Coordinates of C-alpha atoms and ligand atoms in Angstrom, one line a residue:
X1 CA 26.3 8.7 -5.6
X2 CA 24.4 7.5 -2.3
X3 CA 23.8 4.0 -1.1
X4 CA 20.9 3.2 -3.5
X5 CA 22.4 4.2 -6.6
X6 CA 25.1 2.0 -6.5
X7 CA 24.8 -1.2 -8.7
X8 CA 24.4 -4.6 -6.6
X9 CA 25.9 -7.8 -7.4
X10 CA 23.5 -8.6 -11.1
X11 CA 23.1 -5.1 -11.7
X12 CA 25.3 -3.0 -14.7
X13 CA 26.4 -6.2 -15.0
X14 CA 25.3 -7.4 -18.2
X15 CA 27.6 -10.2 -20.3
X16 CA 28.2 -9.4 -24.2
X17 CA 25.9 -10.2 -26.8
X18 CA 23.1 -9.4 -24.3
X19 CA 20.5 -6.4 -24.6
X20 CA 22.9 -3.5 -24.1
X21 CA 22.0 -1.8 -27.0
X22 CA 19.2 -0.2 -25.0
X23 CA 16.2 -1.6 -28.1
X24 CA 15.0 -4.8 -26.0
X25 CA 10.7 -4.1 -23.9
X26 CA 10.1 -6.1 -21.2
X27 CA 6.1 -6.8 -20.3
X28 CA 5.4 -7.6 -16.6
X29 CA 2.3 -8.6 -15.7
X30 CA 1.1 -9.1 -12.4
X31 CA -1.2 -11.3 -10.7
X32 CA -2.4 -11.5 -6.9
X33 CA -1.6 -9.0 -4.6
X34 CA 0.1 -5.8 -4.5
X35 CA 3.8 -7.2 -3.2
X36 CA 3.9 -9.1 -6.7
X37 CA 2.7 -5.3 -7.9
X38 CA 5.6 -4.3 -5.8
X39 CA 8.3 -7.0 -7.0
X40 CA 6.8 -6.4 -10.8
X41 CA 8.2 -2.7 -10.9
X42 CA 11.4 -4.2 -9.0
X43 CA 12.3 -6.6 -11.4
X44 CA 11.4 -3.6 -14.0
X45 CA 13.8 -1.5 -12.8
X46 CA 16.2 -4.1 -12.5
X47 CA 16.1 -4.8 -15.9
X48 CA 15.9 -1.2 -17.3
X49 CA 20.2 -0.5 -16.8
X50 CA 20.4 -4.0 -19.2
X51 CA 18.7 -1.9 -21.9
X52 CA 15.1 -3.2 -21.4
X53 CA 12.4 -0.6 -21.2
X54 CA 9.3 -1.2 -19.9
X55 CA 5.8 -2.2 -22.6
X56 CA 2.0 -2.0 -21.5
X57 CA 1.8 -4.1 -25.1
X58 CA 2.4 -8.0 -24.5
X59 CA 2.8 -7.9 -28.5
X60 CA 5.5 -5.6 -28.7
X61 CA 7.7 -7.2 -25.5
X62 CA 11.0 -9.2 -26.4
X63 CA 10.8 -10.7 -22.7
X64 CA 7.8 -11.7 -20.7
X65 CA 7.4 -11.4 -17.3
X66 CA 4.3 -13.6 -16.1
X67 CA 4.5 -12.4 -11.9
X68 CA 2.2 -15.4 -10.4
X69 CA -0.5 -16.0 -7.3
X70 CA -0.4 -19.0 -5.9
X71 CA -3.4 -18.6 -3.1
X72 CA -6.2 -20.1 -5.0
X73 CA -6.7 -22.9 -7.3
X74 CA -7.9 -20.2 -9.5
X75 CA -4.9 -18.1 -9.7
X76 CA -2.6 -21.1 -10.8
X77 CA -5.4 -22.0 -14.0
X78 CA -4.9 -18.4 -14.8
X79 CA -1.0 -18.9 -14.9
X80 CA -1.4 -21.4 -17.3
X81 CA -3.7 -19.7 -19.5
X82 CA -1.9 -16.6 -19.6
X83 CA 1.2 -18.6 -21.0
X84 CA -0.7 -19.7 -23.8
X85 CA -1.5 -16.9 -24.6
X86 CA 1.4 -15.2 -24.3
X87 CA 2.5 -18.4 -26.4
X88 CA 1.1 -17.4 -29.4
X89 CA 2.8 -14.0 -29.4
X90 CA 6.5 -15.7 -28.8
X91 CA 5.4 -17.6 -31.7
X92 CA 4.2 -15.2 -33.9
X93 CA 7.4 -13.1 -33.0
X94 CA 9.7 -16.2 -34.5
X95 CA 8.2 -16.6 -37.4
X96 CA 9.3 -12.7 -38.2
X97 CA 13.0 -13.8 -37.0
X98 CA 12.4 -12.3 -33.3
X99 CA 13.1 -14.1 -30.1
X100 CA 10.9 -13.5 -27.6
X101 CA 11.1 -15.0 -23.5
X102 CA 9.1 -16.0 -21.2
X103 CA 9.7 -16.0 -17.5
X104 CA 7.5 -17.2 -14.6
X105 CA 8.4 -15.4 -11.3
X106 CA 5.8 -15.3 -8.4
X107 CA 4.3 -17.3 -6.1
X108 CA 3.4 -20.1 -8.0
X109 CA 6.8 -20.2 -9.7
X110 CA 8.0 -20.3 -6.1
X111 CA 5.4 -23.6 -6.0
X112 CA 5.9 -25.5 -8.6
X113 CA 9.4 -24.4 -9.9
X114 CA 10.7 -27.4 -12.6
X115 CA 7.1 -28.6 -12.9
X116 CA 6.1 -24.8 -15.0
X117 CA 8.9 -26.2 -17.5
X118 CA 7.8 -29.3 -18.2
X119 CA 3.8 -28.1 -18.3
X120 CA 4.7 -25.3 -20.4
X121 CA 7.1 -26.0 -23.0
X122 CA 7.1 -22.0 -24.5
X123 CA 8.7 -20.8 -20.6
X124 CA 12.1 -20.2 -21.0
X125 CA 12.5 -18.7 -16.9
X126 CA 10.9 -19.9 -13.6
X127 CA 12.6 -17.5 -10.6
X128 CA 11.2 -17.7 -7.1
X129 CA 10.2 -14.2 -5.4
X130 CA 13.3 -14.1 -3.5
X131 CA 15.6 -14.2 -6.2
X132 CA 15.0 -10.8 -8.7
X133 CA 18.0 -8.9 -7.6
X134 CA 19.7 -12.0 -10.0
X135 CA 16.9 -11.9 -12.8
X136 CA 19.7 -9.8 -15.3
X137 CA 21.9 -12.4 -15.0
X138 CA 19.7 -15.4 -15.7
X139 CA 18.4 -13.6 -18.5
X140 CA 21.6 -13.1 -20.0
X141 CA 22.3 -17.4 -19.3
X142 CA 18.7 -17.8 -21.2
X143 CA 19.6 -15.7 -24.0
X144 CA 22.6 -17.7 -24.2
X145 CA 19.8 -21.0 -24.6
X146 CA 19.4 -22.5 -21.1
X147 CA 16.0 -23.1 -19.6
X148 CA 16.6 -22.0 -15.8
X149 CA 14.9 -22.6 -13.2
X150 CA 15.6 -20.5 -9.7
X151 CA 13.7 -21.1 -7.0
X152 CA 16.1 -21.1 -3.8
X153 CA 15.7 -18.8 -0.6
X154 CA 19.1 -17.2 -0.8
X155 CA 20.6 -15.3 2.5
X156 CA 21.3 -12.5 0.8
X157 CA 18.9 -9.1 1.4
X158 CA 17.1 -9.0 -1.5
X159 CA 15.9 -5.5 -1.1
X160 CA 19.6 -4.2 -1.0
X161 CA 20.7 -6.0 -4.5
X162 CA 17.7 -5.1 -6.6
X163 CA 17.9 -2.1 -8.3
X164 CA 16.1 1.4 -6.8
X165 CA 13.2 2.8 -8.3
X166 CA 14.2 5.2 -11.6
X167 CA 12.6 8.9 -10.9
X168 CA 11.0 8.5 -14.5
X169 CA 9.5 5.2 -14.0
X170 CA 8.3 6.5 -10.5
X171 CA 6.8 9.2 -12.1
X172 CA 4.7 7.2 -14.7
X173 CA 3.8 4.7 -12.4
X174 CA 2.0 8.3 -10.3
X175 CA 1.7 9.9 -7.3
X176 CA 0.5 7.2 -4.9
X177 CA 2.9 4.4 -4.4
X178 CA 3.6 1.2 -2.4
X179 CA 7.0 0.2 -0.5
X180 CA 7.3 -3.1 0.8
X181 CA 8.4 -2.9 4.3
X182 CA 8.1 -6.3 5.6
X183 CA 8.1 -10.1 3.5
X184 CA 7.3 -13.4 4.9
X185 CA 5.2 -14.9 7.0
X186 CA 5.5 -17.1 10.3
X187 CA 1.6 -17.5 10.7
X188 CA 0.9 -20.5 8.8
X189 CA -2.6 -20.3 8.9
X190 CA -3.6 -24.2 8.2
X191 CA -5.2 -23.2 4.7
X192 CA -2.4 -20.9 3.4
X193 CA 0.6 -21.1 1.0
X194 CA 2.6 -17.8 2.1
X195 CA 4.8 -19.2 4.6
X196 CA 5.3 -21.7 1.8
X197 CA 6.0 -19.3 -1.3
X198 CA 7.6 -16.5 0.4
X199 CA 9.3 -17.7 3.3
X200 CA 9.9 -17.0 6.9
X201 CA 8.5 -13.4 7.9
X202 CA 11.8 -10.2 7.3
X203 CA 11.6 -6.6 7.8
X204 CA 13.3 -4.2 6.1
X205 CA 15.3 -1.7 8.5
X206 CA 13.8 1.5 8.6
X207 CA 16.6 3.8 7.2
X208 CA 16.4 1.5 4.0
X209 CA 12.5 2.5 4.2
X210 CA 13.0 5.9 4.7
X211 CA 15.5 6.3 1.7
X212 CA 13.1 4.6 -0.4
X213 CA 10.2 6.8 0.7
X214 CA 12.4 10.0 0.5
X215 CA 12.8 8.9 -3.2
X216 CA 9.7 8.5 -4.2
X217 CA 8.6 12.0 -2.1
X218 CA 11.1 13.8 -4.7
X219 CA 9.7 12.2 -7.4
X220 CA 6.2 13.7 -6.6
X221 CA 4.6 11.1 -4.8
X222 CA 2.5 12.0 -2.4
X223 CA 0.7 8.8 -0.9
X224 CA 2.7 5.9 0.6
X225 CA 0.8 2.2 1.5
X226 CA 3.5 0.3 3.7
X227 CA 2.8 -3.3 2.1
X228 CA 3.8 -7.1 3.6
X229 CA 2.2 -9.9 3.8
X230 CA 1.8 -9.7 7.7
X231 CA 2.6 -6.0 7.7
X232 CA 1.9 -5.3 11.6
X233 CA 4.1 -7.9 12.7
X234 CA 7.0 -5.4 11.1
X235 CA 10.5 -5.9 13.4
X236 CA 13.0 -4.0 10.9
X237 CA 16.0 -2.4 12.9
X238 CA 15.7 0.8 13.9
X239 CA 18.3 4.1 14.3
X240 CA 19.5 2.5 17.6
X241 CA 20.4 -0.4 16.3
X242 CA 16.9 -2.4 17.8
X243 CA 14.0 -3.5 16.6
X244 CA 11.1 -0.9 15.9
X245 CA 7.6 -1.1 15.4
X246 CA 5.0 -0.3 12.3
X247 CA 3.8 2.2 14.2
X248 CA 7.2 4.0 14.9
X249 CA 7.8 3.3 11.2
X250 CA 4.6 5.3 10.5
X251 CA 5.6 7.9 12.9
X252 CA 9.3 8.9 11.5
X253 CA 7.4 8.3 7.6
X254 CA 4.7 11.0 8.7
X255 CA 7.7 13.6 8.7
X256 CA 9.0 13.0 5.2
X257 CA 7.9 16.0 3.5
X258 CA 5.9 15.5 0.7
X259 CA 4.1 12.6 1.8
X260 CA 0.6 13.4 2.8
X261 CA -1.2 10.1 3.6
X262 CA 0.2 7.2 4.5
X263 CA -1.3 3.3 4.8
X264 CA -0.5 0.2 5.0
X265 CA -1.5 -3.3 4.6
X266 CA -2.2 -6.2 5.3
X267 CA -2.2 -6.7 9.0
X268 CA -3.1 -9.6 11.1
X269 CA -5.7 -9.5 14.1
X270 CA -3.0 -10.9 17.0
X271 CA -0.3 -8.1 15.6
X272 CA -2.7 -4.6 16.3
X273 CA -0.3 -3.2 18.9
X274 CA -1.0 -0.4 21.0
X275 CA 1.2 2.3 19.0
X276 CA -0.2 1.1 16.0
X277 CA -3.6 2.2 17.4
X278 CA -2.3 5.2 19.2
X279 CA -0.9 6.3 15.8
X280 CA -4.5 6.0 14.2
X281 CA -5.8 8.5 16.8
X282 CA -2.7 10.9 16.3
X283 CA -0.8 11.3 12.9
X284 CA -3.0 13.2 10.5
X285 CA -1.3 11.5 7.7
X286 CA -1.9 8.5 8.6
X287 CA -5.6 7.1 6.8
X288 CA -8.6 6.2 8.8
X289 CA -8.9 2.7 6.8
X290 CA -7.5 -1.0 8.0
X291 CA -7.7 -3.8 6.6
X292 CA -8.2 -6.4 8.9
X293 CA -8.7 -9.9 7.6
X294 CA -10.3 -12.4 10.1
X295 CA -11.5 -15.2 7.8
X296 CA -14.3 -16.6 10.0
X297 CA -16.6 -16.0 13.1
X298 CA -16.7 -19.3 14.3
X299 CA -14.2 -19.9 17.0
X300 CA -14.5 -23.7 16.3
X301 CA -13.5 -22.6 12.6
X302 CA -11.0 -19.6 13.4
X303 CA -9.0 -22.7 16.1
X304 CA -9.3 -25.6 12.7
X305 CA -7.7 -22.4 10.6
X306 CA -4.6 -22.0 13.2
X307 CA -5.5 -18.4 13.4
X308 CA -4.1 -17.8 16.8
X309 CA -7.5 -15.5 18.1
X310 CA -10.9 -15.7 18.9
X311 CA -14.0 -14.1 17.6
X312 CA -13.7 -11.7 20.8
X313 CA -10.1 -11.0 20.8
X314 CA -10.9 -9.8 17.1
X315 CA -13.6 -7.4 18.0
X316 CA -11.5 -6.3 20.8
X317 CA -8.8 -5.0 18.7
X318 CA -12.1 -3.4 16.9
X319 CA -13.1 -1.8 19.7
X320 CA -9.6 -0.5 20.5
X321 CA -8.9 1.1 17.0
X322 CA -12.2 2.3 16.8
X323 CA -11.8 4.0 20.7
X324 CA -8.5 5.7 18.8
X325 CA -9.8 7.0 15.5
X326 CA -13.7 6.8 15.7
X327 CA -14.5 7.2 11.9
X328 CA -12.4 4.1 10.9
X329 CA -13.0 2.1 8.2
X330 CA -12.7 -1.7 8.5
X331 CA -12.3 -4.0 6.1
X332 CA -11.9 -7.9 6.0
X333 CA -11.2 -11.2 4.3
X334 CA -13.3 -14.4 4.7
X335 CA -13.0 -17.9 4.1
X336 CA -16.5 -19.8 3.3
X337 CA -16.4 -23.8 3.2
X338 CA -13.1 -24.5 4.8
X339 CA -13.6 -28.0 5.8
X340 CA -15.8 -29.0 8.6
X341 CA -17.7 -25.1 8.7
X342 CA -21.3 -26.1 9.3
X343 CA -24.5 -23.6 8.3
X344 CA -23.3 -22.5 12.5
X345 CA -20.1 -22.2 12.3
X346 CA -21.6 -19.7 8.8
X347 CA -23.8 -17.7 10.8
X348 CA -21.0 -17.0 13.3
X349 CA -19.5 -15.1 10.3
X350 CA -22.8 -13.4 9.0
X351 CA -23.5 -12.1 12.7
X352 CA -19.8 -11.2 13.2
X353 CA -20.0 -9.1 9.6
X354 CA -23.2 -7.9 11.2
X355 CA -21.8 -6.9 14.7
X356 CA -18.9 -4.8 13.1
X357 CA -20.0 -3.3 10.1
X358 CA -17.3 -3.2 7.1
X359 CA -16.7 -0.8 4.6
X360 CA -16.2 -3.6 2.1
X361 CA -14.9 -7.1 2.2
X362 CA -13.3 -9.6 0.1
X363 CA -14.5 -13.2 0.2
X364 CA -13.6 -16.3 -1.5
X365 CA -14.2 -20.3 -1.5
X366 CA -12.1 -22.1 0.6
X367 CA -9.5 -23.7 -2.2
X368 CA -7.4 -26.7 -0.8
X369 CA -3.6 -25.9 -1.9
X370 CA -1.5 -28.8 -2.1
X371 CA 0.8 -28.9 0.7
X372 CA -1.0 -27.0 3.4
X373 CA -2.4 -29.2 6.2
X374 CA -6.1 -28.0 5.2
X375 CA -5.6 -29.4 2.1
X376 CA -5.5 -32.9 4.2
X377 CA -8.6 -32.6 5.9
X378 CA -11.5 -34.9 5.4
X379 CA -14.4 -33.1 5.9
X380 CA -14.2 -31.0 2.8
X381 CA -17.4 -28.7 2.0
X382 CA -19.2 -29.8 -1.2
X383 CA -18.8 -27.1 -3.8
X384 CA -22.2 -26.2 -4.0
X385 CA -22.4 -25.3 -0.7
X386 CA -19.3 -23.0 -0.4
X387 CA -21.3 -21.3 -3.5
X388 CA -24.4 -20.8 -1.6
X389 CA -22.6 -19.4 1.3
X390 CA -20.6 -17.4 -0.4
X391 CA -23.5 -15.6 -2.2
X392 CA -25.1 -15.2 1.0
X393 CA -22.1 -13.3 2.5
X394 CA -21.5 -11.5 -0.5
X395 CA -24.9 -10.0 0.1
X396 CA -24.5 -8.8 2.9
X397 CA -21.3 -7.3 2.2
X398 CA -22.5 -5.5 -0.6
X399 CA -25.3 -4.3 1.4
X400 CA -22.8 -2.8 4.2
X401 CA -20.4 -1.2 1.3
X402 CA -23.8 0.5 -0.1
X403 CA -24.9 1.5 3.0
X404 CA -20.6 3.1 3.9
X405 CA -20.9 5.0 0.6
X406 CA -24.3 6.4 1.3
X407 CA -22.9 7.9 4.4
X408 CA -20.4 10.4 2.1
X409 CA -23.3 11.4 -0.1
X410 CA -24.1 15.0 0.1
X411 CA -20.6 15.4 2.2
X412 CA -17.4 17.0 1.5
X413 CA -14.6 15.2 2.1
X414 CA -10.8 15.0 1.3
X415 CA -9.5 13.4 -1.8
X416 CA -6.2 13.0 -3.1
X417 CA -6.4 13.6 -7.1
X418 CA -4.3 10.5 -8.6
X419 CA -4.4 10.2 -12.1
X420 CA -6.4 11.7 -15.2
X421 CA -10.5 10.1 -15.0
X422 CA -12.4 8.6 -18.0
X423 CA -13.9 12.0 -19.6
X424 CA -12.1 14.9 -20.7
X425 CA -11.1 17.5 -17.9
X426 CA -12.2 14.4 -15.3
X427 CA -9.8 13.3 -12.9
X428 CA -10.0 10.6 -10.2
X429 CA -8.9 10.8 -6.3
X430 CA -9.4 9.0 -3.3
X431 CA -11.3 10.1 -0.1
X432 CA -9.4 8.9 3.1
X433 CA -11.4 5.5 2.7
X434 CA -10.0 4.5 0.2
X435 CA -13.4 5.3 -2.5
X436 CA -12.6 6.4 -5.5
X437 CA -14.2 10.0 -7.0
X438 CA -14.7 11.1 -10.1
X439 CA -14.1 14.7 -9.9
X440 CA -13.6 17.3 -13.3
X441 CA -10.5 19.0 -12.3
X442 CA -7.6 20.9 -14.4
X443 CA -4.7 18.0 -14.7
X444 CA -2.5 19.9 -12.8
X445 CA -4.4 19.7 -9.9
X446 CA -3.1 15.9 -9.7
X447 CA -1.0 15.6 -6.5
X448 CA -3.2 17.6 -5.0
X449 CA -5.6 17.4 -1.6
X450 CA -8.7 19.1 -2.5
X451 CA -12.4 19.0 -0.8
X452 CA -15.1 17.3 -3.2
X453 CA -18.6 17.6 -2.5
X454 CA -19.8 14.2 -3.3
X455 CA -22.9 14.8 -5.3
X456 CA -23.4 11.0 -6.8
X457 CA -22.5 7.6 -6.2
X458 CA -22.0 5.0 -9.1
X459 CA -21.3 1.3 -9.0
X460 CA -18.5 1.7 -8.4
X461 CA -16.7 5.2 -7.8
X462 CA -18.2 8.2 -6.2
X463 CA -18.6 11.8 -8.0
X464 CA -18.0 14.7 -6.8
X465 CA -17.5 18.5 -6.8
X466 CA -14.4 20.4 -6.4
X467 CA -15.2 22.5 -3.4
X468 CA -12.9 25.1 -1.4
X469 CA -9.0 23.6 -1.4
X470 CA -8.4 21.6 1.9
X471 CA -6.4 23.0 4.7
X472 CA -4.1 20.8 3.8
X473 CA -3.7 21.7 0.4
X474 CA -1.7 25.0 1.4
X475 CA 0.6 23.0 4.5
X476 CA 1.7 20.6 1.9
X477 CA 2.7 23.1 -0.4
X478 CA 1.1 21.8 -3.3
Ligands
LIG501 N1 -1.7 -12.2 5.3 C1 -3.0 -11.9 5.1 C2 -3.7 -12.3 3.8 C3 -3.0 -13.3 2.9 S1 -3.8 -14.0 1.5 C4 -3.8 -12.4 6.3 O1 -3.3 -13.0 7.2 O2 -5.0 -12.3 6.3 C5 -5.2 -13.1 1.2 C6 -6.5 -13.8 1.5 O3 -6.7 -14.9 0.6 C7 -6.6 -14.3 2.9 O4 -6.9 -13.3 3.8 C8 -7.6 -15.3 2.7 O5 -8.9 -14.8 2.9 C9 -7.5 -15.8 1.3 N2 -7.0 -17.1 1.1 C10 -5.8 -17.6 1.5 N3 -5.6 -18.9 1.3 C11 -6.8 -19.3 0.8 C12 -7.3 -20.6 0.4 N4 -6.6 -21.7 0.5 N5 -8.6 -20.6 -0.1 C13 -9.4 -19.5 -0.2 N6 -8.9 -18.3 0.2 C14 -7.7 -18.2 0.7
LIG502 FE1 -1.4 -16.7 5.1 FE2 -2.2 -16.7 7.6 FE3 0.2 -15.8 7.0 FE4 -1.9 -14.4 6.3 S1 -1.2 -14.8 8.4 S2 -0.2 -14.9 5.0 S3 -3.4 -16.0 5.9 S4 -0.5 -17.9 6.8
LIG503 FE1 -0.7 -14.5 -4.2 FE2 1.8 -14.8 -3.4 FE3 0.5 -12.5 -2.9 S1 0.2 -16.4 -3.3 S2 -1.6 -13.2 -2.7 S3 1.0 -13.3 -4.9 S4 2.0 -13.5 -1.6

C-alpha cells in the first residue's frame, strides 16, 4: 500500500447504521470555479469507501452535495435557488419513505455558515472548503439527526486526509484533469472574498503533486491544469526540503510519462517569475495559453482595487512571456463599475484590451460582497452604467476572440481528443489554446495528439479534419 492509499483520519471510518451497505448516490454539483470542481470529485471520493457512489441524476441521489461560489451576488441567489429545488426532490423522496440530505459546502457555505440553516430549513450540512477530509463523519452525525454546521480553518493538511482519486472514477471523469497545487490567497484585492472563504494562501509539496499526477498518468490521463486560486505564487516544499517554484513544479511534471500537456491557472500579474516564463519558451508540454487576470486599465482604478501593479508593470510581464513563447495566448478578467471608475478610468481598459490583444476574456459587474472593504465604498456605480460598460467591453472582447479563431482557420494544428463529440463517430479535442474542435474520429483515438485541419469555425467550437498523426503522437506512445 503506498502513502496515498492509506485511509486518513474520517476515512474507512464509517459508524454503524451508516451507508456501509454500498446502495447510498451521492450528487455533487458544483458552482464557480474549477477548485470547487476540484474539491467536488474530492469529497466524491471521500465518500465512495462509505458506500456512496457517485449520480449525474439529482433525483436519484440519497445525499446532496450543493459545492457553492461566493464571488458574486449572483452566485449566492443561485445557491438559494438550487436548494429549492433540490427541495422538492428531498421531499418527494419522503413521501416514498426515503431520506434524502442536503449539504452546502463551498465558498458561500464558508460565508455564511449558521445563516444557510436558518434561510434554508431543507439543509441538513453546511461544511467550509477546508474541512472535506471530515465530510464522512459529519454525515454519519447527520444521519444520526443533527443539523451541523462546520465551517472552521483547521491546521491539519487537508490534502493529506481526504481520500485519493479512485482509478475508475479518474477514468470516467477522462483524460484531461486538474490537481490543485496551491489554496488560499494573501492578495486581498479590496473587492474580493477569497482571502475570506478560503483562507491564507498554502501550497502543496511537490512530491504530494507528483504522486497525485503519477496517478492520474496511469489512469490514462493525459492533460494536467495545475489549479489555485493564486497559482503562480505556488511555495510548496521541494526534494531538498525548500521551497520551489511553479515553474520548477512544471519542470519535474513535464517528465511524468504520460502526461503530454500541462497548464495551469489562475495566476496573478505581480507573481509571473522569470522561470515561469523561461518554462513557456522551453517545455514542449507545457501550453502556449495564460490566463492572466488584470481587472482594469486605469492605474487610479487598479491602486482603489489593492492590486499591487500598474497598467505598465502588467504589459511588461506581457511583453516578457510573449519575448519567451511568441504565439501565446492571453487571456484576462475585468471588473467594470467598481466604485469611483469614471467613463476614463473605462477607456483605460478598452485601450489596454486594445493594446494586448486577448484570445478571450471574462468580464463581469463589479458586485459589492459584504465584508470586503469595496463593499464600503461610497461612490458606487449605478447599475445601468456598469451594464453599458460591460456591453461595450464585451464587444470588443468578442471581436478579438473572433478575430484569435480566424487566425487557425485553414491551419493544422495539434489537438488533444478528450471525450466522444455530439454526432456519431465525432469526437472533441483541444488545440494548445485551449479551442475546442469538433473532429469525426474512431473513439479510440481519445487520448490521443493528432493534427486537425481546421476547416470551419462555429459559435462556439472549431471543426476540423484529421490530418497526418502529430510527431508527438508516436513519442507519447499513444
Ligand atoms: N485569483 C484570481 C481570480 C479570482 S476570482 C485573480 O487574482 O485574478 C475570479 C474573478 O472574479 C476575478 O478575476 C474577478 O474578475 C472576478 N471578481 C472577483 N470578485 C468580484 C466582485 N466582487 N465583483 C465582480 N467580479 C468579481
Ligand atoms: Fe481575489 Fe485578488 Fe486574491 Fe485573486 S488575487 S483571489 S482577485 S484577492
Ligand atoms: Fe467562487 Fe470560491 Fe472559486 S468564491 S470563484 S468558488 S474560490
Amino acid at each position: 500500500m503506498d502513502e496515498r492509499d492509506k485511509p486518513g483520519p474520517d476515512k474507512l471510518d464509517w459508524p454503524p447504521g451508516s451507508n456501509a451497505s454500498g446502495m447510498s448516490k451521492v450528487h455533487v454539483k458544483s458552482f464557480g470555479c474549477q477548485m470547487n470542481v476540484y474539491d467536488s470529485n474530492r469529497m466524491a471520493d471521500t465518500l465512495a469507501p462509505g458506500g456512496y457512489s457517485e449520480t449525474a441524476d439529482v433525483a436519484d441521489a440519497d445525499l446532496v452535495i450543493l459545492n457553492t461560489c461566493n464571488i458574486r451576488e449572483k452566485a449566492v441567489d443561485k445557491l438559494y435557488s438550487e436548494i429549492g429545488r433540490v427541495r422538492e426532490f428531498k421531499e418527494a423522496a419522503e413521501r416514498d419513505g426515503r431520506r434524502v440530505l442536503i449539504a452546502v459546502a463551498g465558498c458561500v457555505a464558508q460565508a455564511e455558515g449558521n445563516e444557510i440553516l436558518r434561510r434554508a430549513g431543507a439543509v441538513d450540512l453546511v461544511v467550509g472548503s477546508q474541512n472535506y477530509h471530515r465530510l464522512a463523519n459529519l454525515i454519519a452525525r447527520v444521519q444520526a439527526g443533527e443539523r451541523i454546521v462546520d465551517t472552521e480553518f483547521p491546521a491539519d493538511d487537508k490534502f493529506d486526509a481526504l481520500a485519493a482519486p479512485r482509478r475508475e472514477a479518474i477514468a470516467r471523469r477522462g483524460i484531461s484533469a486538474f490537481v490543485t497545487v496551491q489554496e488560499g490567497c494573501d492578495k486581498f484585492c479590496t473587492f474580493c472574498v477569497v482571502p475570506y472563504t478560503r483562507g491564507a494562501e498554502v501550497s502543496r509539496p511537490v512530491d504530494k503533486i507528483v504522486a497525485e499526477v503519477e496517478r492520474l498518468a496511469d489512469a490514462n490521463v493525459r492533460e494536467v491544469t495545475l489549479i489555485g486560486q493564486n497559482v503562480n505564487a505556488y511555495h510548496g516544499q521541494g526534494a531538498d526540503g525548500r521551497p520551489t517554484t511553479l515553474g520548477k513544479l512544471l519542470r519535474r511534471l513535464s517528465a511524468v510519462p504520460g502526461i503530454v500537456r500541462l497548464r495551469y491557472m489562475t495566476s496573478h500579474p505581480r507573481d509571473m517569475e522569470d522561470d515561469l516564463i523561461a518554462a513557456h519558451g522551453d517545455l514542449p508540454a507545457l501550453m502556449p495559453y495564460v490566463h492572466l487576470p488584470v481587472q482594469s486599465g486605469s492605474d487610479r482604478i487598479l491602486a482603489a482595487m489593492n492590486r499591487r501593479h500598474t497598467r505598465q508593470d502588467y504589459l511588461e510581464v506581457i511583453a516578457r512571456l510573449r519575448a519567451s513563447r511568441a504565439d501565446l495566448a492571453l487571456t484576462s478578467d475585468f471588473i467594470v463599475g467598481f466604485p469611483g471608475e469614471t467613463e476614463d478610468d473605462f477607456s483605460a481598459t478598452l485601450s489596454l484590451v486594445e493594446e494586448v490583444g486577448y484570445a478571450t476574456a471574462y468580464s463581469f459587474m463589479y458586485s459589492p460582497r459584504p465584508g470586503t472593504p469595496a463593499a464600503a465604498l461610497e461612490n458606487q456605480v449605478p447599475p445601468g452604467e456598469q451594464a453599458e460598460r460591460l456591453q461595450r467591453l464585451q464587444a470588443v472582447i468578442t471581436r478579438q476572440w473572433r478575430a484569435f479563431n480566424a487566425q487557425v482557420l485553414g491551419h493544422t494544428v495539434e489537438v488533444l481528443l478528450e471525450k466522444p463529440g455530439k454526432l456519431p463517430g465525432q469526437l472533441v479535442g483541444r488545440t494548445p489554446y485551449l479551442q475546442a474542435v469538433q473532429v469525426m474520429a474512431p473513439r479510440a483515438m481519445i487520448g490521443s495528439l493528432v493534427n486537425v485541419a481546421i476547416t470551419d469555425i462555429g459559435t462556439n467550437t472549431l471543426f476540423g479534419a484529421l490530418s497526418e498523426p502529430a510527431p508527438a503522437l508516436a513519442a507519447a506512445g499513444a
